[in-house]
Amino acid sequence: GVFGHRLNVWNLSCRSLTQCFDLGEDSLPLSVKFLHNPDAAEGYVSCALSGIVYRFYKCEANNWAVEEVIRIPAKDVTGWIMPKMPAFTVDLIISMDDKYLYLSNWLHGDIRQYELSKTCKPRLVGQVFVGGSILRGGPVAVCRDEELKCQPEPLVIKCKRVYGGPTKMQLSVDGKRLYVTNSLYSTWDKQFYPNLIKEGSVMLQIDVDTEKGGLTVNKNFLVDFGKEPNGPCLAHDIHFPCGDSTT
């Protein structure tokens, strides 16, 4: 009950609320993105606490509708603040050609790539872990996982251990380079990833297979904000100076 859980539709010409969708009390609608095709009156909204992505679309009667199209299951864990660790999707990105959708899952630590040939049925085609709270050797043990057979390994790039979880993303216009940072909100960073405060955040590059789908961490790319002159910094949002998938 602390966070909002509704998706609102506004008529901007008359500044009025025309529709309101209750997405459930366990949801936290956080990122809303439309398809880039100007003739496609549809898009997606990711909900942070439930791990659900809804598709919203315009109906023939000029009203809007929503439907659940992705659900990331919670994991049964020990050594954490709750017995179940939900997915916490911070950012949602759609490629310029509307072929792929990307999600950053801050708590579990993975970035997901979904193919959108059927917009009502996104298909998972790529996944890579770049941190998170369920890494092997950490304080959290996963007791039951509907998706993974084992806990992922910690990520080390150029001799630096990467802490935190994936947050904001940005995709190049050609769709081949996905950049990601790993600081969400300093107060929450301190609670869930204290080592991130000491070491500073990073920016990583994920190489994208735009033909068949697939994600790979580029081990030759690392922006280390822990080495900033005034001490470790926490980087969050990303934009290209000459255009990207969200500008």
Coordinates of C-alpha atoms in Angstrom, one line a residue:
G1 CA 0.0 0.0 0.0
V2 CA 3.0 2.3 0.1
F3 CA 3.4 2.6 -3.7
G4 CA 0.9 3.3 -6.5
H5 CA -0.4 0.3 -8.5
R6 CA -2.5 1.9 -11.3
L7 CA -1.9 2.6 -14.9
N8 CA -3.6 5.9 -15.9
V9 CA -4.7 7.0 -19.4
W10 CA -4.9 10.8 -19.9
N11 CA -6.5 12.9 -22.6
L12 CA -3.8 15.6 -22.9
S13 CA -5.9 17.9 -25.1
C14 CA -8.5 18.4 -22.3
R15 CA -6.2 17.4 -19.4
S16 CA -8.6 14.8 -18.1
L17 CA -8.2 11.2 -16.8
T18 CA -10.1 8.9 -19.1
Q19 CA -9.3 5.4 -17.9
C20 CA -7.6 3.8 -14.9
F21 CA -6.3 0.2 -14.6
D22 CA -5.6 -1.3 -11.2
L23 CA -2.6 -3.7 -11.8
G24 CA -2.8 -5.2 -8.3
E25 CA -1.6 -4.2 -4.8
D26 CA 1.7 -6.2 -5.2
S27 CA 2.6 -4.2 -8.4
L28 CA 4.6 -1.0 -8.7
P29 CA 4.3 0.3 -12.3
L30 CA 7.7 1.8 -12.9
S31 CA 8.6 2.0 -16.6
V32 CA 6.2 2.7 -19.5
K33 CA 7.3 2.4 -23.1
F34 CA 5.4 2.6 -26.4
L35 CA 6.4 0.8 -29.6
H36 CA 8.4 3.1 -31.9
N37 CA 6.1 2.4 -34.9
P38 CA 3.8 5.4 -35.0
D39 CA 0.9 3.3 -36.4
A40 CA 1.1 0.9 -33.4
A41 CA -1.0 2.2 -30.6
E42 CA 0.4 -0.2 -28.0
G43 CA 3.2 -0.6 -25.5
Y44 CA 4.3 -2.2 -22.2
V45 CA 4.6 -1.3 -18.6
S46 CA 6.8 -3.2 -16.1
C47 CA 5.9 -3.6 -12.5
A48 CA 8.8 -3.6 -10.1
L49 CA 7.5 -5.7 -7.1
S50 CA 5.5 -8.3 -8.9
G51 CA 7.8 -9.1 -11.8
I52 CA 4.9 -8.7 -14.2
V53 CA 4.9 -6.8 -17.6
Y54 CA 1.6 -5.7 -19.0
R55 CA 0.8 -4.9 -22.6
F56 CA -1.5 -1.9 -23.1
Y57 CA -3.2 -1.3 -26.4
K58 CA -6.0 0.7 -28.0
C59 CA -9.2 -1.1 -28.9
E60 CA -11.6 -0.4 -31.8
A61 CA -13.9 1.7 -29.5
N62 CA -11.0 4.1 -28.9
N63 CA -10.6 2.8 -25.4
W64 CA -7.5 1.2 -24.0
A65 CA -7.0 -2.3 -22.6
V66 CA -4.3 -4.1 -20.6
E67 CA -3.2 -7.8 -20.5
E68 CA -0.4 -9.6 -18.7
V69 CA 2.3 -10.8 -21.1
I70 CA 5.4 -11.5 -18.9
R71 CA 5.7 -12.8 -15.3
I72 CA 9.1 -13.4 -13.7
P73 CA 8.6 -15.7 -10.7
A74 CA 9.9 -15.0 -7.2
K75 CA 12.6 -17.2 -5.7
D76 CA 12.4 -19.0 -2.4
V77 CA 15.4 -18.0 -0.4
T78 CA 17.1 -18.0 3.0
G79 CA 19.5 -15.3 4.3
W80 CA 17.4 -12.5 2.9
I81 CA 14.9 -10.1 4.5
M82 CA 12.0 -12.2 3.3
P83 CA 11.5 -15.9 2.4
K84 CA 10.6 -15.0 -1.2
M85 CA 12.7 -12.6 -3.3
P86 CA 10.5 -11.0 -6.0
A87 CA 11.7 -9.8 -9.3
F88 CA 12.3 -6.1 -9.3
T89 CA 12.2 -4.8 -12.9
V90 CA 13.7 -1.3 -12.9
D91 CA 13.9 -0.5 -16.6
L92 CA 12.2 -1.5 -19.9
I93 CA 13.7 -0.8 -23.3
I94 CA 12.3 -1.5 -26.8
S95 CA 14.6 -1.6 -29.8
M96 CA 14.1 1.0 -32.6
D97 CA 12.8 -1.7 -34.9
D98 CA 10.3 -3.0 -32.3
K99 CA 11.9 -6.4 -32.6
Y100 CA 13.1 -6.8 -29.0
L101 CA 12.2 -5.8 -25.5
Y102 CA 14.8 -5.6 -22.7
L103 CA 14.2 -5.8 -18.9
S104 CA 16.6 -5.1 -16.1
N105 CA 15.9 -7.2 -12.9
W106 CA 17.7 -5.3 -10.1
L107 CA 17.2 -7.9 -7.3
H108 CA 17.8 -11.1 -9.2
G109 CA 20.6 -9.5 -11.2
D110 CA 19.7 -10.4 -14.8
I111 CA 19.0 -8.6 -18.0
R112 CA 16.4 -10.2 -20.2
Q113 CA 15.8 -10.0 -23.9
Y114 CA 12.3 -10.8 -25.3
E115 CA 11.4 -11.2 -29.0
L116 CA 8.3 -9.3 -30.1
S117 CA 7.1 -10.8 -33.4
K118 CA 3.9 -11.5 -31.5
T119 CA 3.4 -8.4 -29.3
C120 CA 0.9 -10.3 -27.1
K121 CA 3.3 -13.1 -26.5
P122 CA 6.9 -11.8 -25.9
R123 CA 9.4 -14.7 -26.1
L124 CA 12.5 -14.9 -23.9
V125 CA 15.6 -15.3 -26.2
G126 CA 18.4 -13.8 -24.2
Q127 CA 19.5 -13.6 -20.5
V128 CA 22.7 -12.5 -18.8
F129 CA 23.5 -11.9 -15.1
V130 CA 25.5 -8.8 -14.2
G131 CA 25.3 -8.9 -10.4
G132 CA 22.3 -9.3 -8.1
S133 CA 21.4 -10.8 -4.7
I134 CA 21.4 -14.5 -5.5
L135 CA 25.0 -14.9 -6.7
R136 CA 26.9 -18.0 -5.7
G137 CA 29.0 -17.6 -2.5
G138 CA 26.9 -14.8 -1.1
P139 CA 24.7 -14.6 2.0
V140 CA 21.5 -15.6 0.1
A141 CA 20.8 -19.2 -0.7
V142 CA 18.1 -20.1 -3.2
C143 CA 15.9 -23.0 -2.0
R144 CA 13.5 -23.1 -4.9
D145 CA 13.8 -21.6 -8.4
E146 CA 11.4 -22.1 -11.2
E147 CA 13.9 -20.9 -13.8
L148 CA 17.5 -21.6 -12.8
K149 CA 19.2 -24.9 -11.9
C150 CA 22.0 -23.2 -9.9
Q151 CA 22.9 -19.8 -8.6
P152 CA 24.8 -17.6 -11.0
E153 CA 28.5 -16.8 -10.6
P154 CA 29.8 -13.3 -9.6
L155 CA 30.8 -11.0 -12.4
V156 CA 34.4 -9.9 -12.6
I157 CA 35.5 -7.5 -15.4
K158 CA 39.1 -6.2 -15.8
C159 CA 39.9 -7.6 -12.3
K160 CA 36.9 -5.6 -10.7
R161 CA 34.1 -7.5 -9.0
V162 CA 30.8 -6.0 -10.0
Y163 CA 28.3 -5.4 -7.1
G164 CA 24.7 -4.2 -7.2
G165 CA 22.1 -5.1 -9.8
P166 CA 21.2 -3.9 -13.3
T167 CA 19.1 -0.7 -13.3
K168 CA 18.9 1.8 -16.1
M169 CA 19.7 0.7 -19.7
Q170 CA 20.3 2.4 -23.0
L171 CA 20.4 0.8 -26.4
S172 CA 22.2 2.0 -29.5
V173 CA 20.2 2.9 -32.6
D174 CA 21.4 -0.2 -34.4
G175 CA 20.3 -2.4 -31.5
K176 CA 23.7 -4.1 -31.1
R177 CA 25.1 -2.4 -27.9
L178 CA 23.1 -2.3 -24.7
Y179 CA 24.6 -0.3 -21.9
V180 CA 23.6 -0.7 -18.2
T181 CA 24.4 0.9 -14.9
N182 CA 23.9 -0.7 -11.4
S183 CA 22.8 2.0 -9.0
L184 CA 19.1 2.4 -8.3
Y185 CA 18.6 4.7 -5.4
S186 CA 21.4 5.4 -2.8
T187 CA 19.2 4.6 0.2
W188 CA 18.2 1.2 -1.3
D189 CA 21.7 0.6 -2.5
K190 CA 23.0 0.9 1.0
Q191 CA 20.4 -1.6 2.3
F192 CA 20.7 -4.3 -0.4
Y193 CA 24.2 -3.7 -1.9
P194 CA 26.4 -2.1 0.8
N195 CA 29.6 -3.1 -1.2
L196 CA 28.3 -0.9 -4.0
I197 CA 28.6 2.2 -1.8
K198 CA 32.2 1.4 -1.0
E199 CA 33.3 0.4 -4.5
G200 CA 31.2 2.7 -6.6
S201 CA 29.0 1.8 -9.5
V202 CA 29.9 0.7 -13.0
M203 CA 28.6 1.0 -16.6
L204 CA 28.7 -2.2 -18.6
Q205 CA 28.3 -3.0 -22.3
I206 CA 26.1 -6.0 -23.3
D207 CA 26.6 -7.2 -26.9
V208 CA 23.3 -8.1 -28.6
D209 CA 22.7 -10.8 -31.2
T210 CA 20.1 -8.9 -33.3
E211 CA 19.4 -11.8 -35.6
K212 CA 18.6 -14.8 -33.4
G213 CA 18.6 -13.1 -30.0
G214 CA 21.1 -13.5 -27.2
L215 CA 23.1 -11.3 -24.8
T216 CA 26.8 -11.4 -23.9
V217 CA 28.8 -9.2 -21.4
N218 CA 31.6 -7.4 -23.2
K219 CA 34.6 -8.2 -21.0
N220 CA 36.7 -5.4 -22.7
F221 CA 34.4 -2.6 -21.6
L222 CA 34.1 -1.1 -18.1
V223 CA 33.4 2.4 -16.8
D224 CA 34.4 2.4 -13.2
F225 CA 32.7 5.2 -11.2
G226 CA 34.5 4.0 -8.1
K227 CA 37.6 5.8 -9.4
E228 CA 36.0 9.3 -9.7
P229 CA 38.2 12.1 -8.3
N230 CA 35.8 13.0 -5.5
G231 CA 35.3 9.4 -4.3
P232 CA 33.1 6.5 -5.4
C233 CA 30.0 7.6 -7.4
L234 CA 26.7 6.0 -8.1
A235 CA 25.7 6.3 -11.8
H236 CA 22.1 5.8 -12.8
D237 CA 20.7 7.2 -16.1
I238 CA 22.3 6.9 -19.5
H239 CA 21.8 8.7 -22.8
F240 CA 23.7 8.9 -26.1
P241 CA 24.7 12.4 -27.3
C242 CA 23.5 11.6 -30.9
G243 CA 20.4 9.6 -30.2
D244 CA 19.4 6.2 -28.8
S245 CA 16.4 4.0 -28.5
T246 CA 14.6 6.3 -26.0
T247 CA 15.3 9.7 -27.4

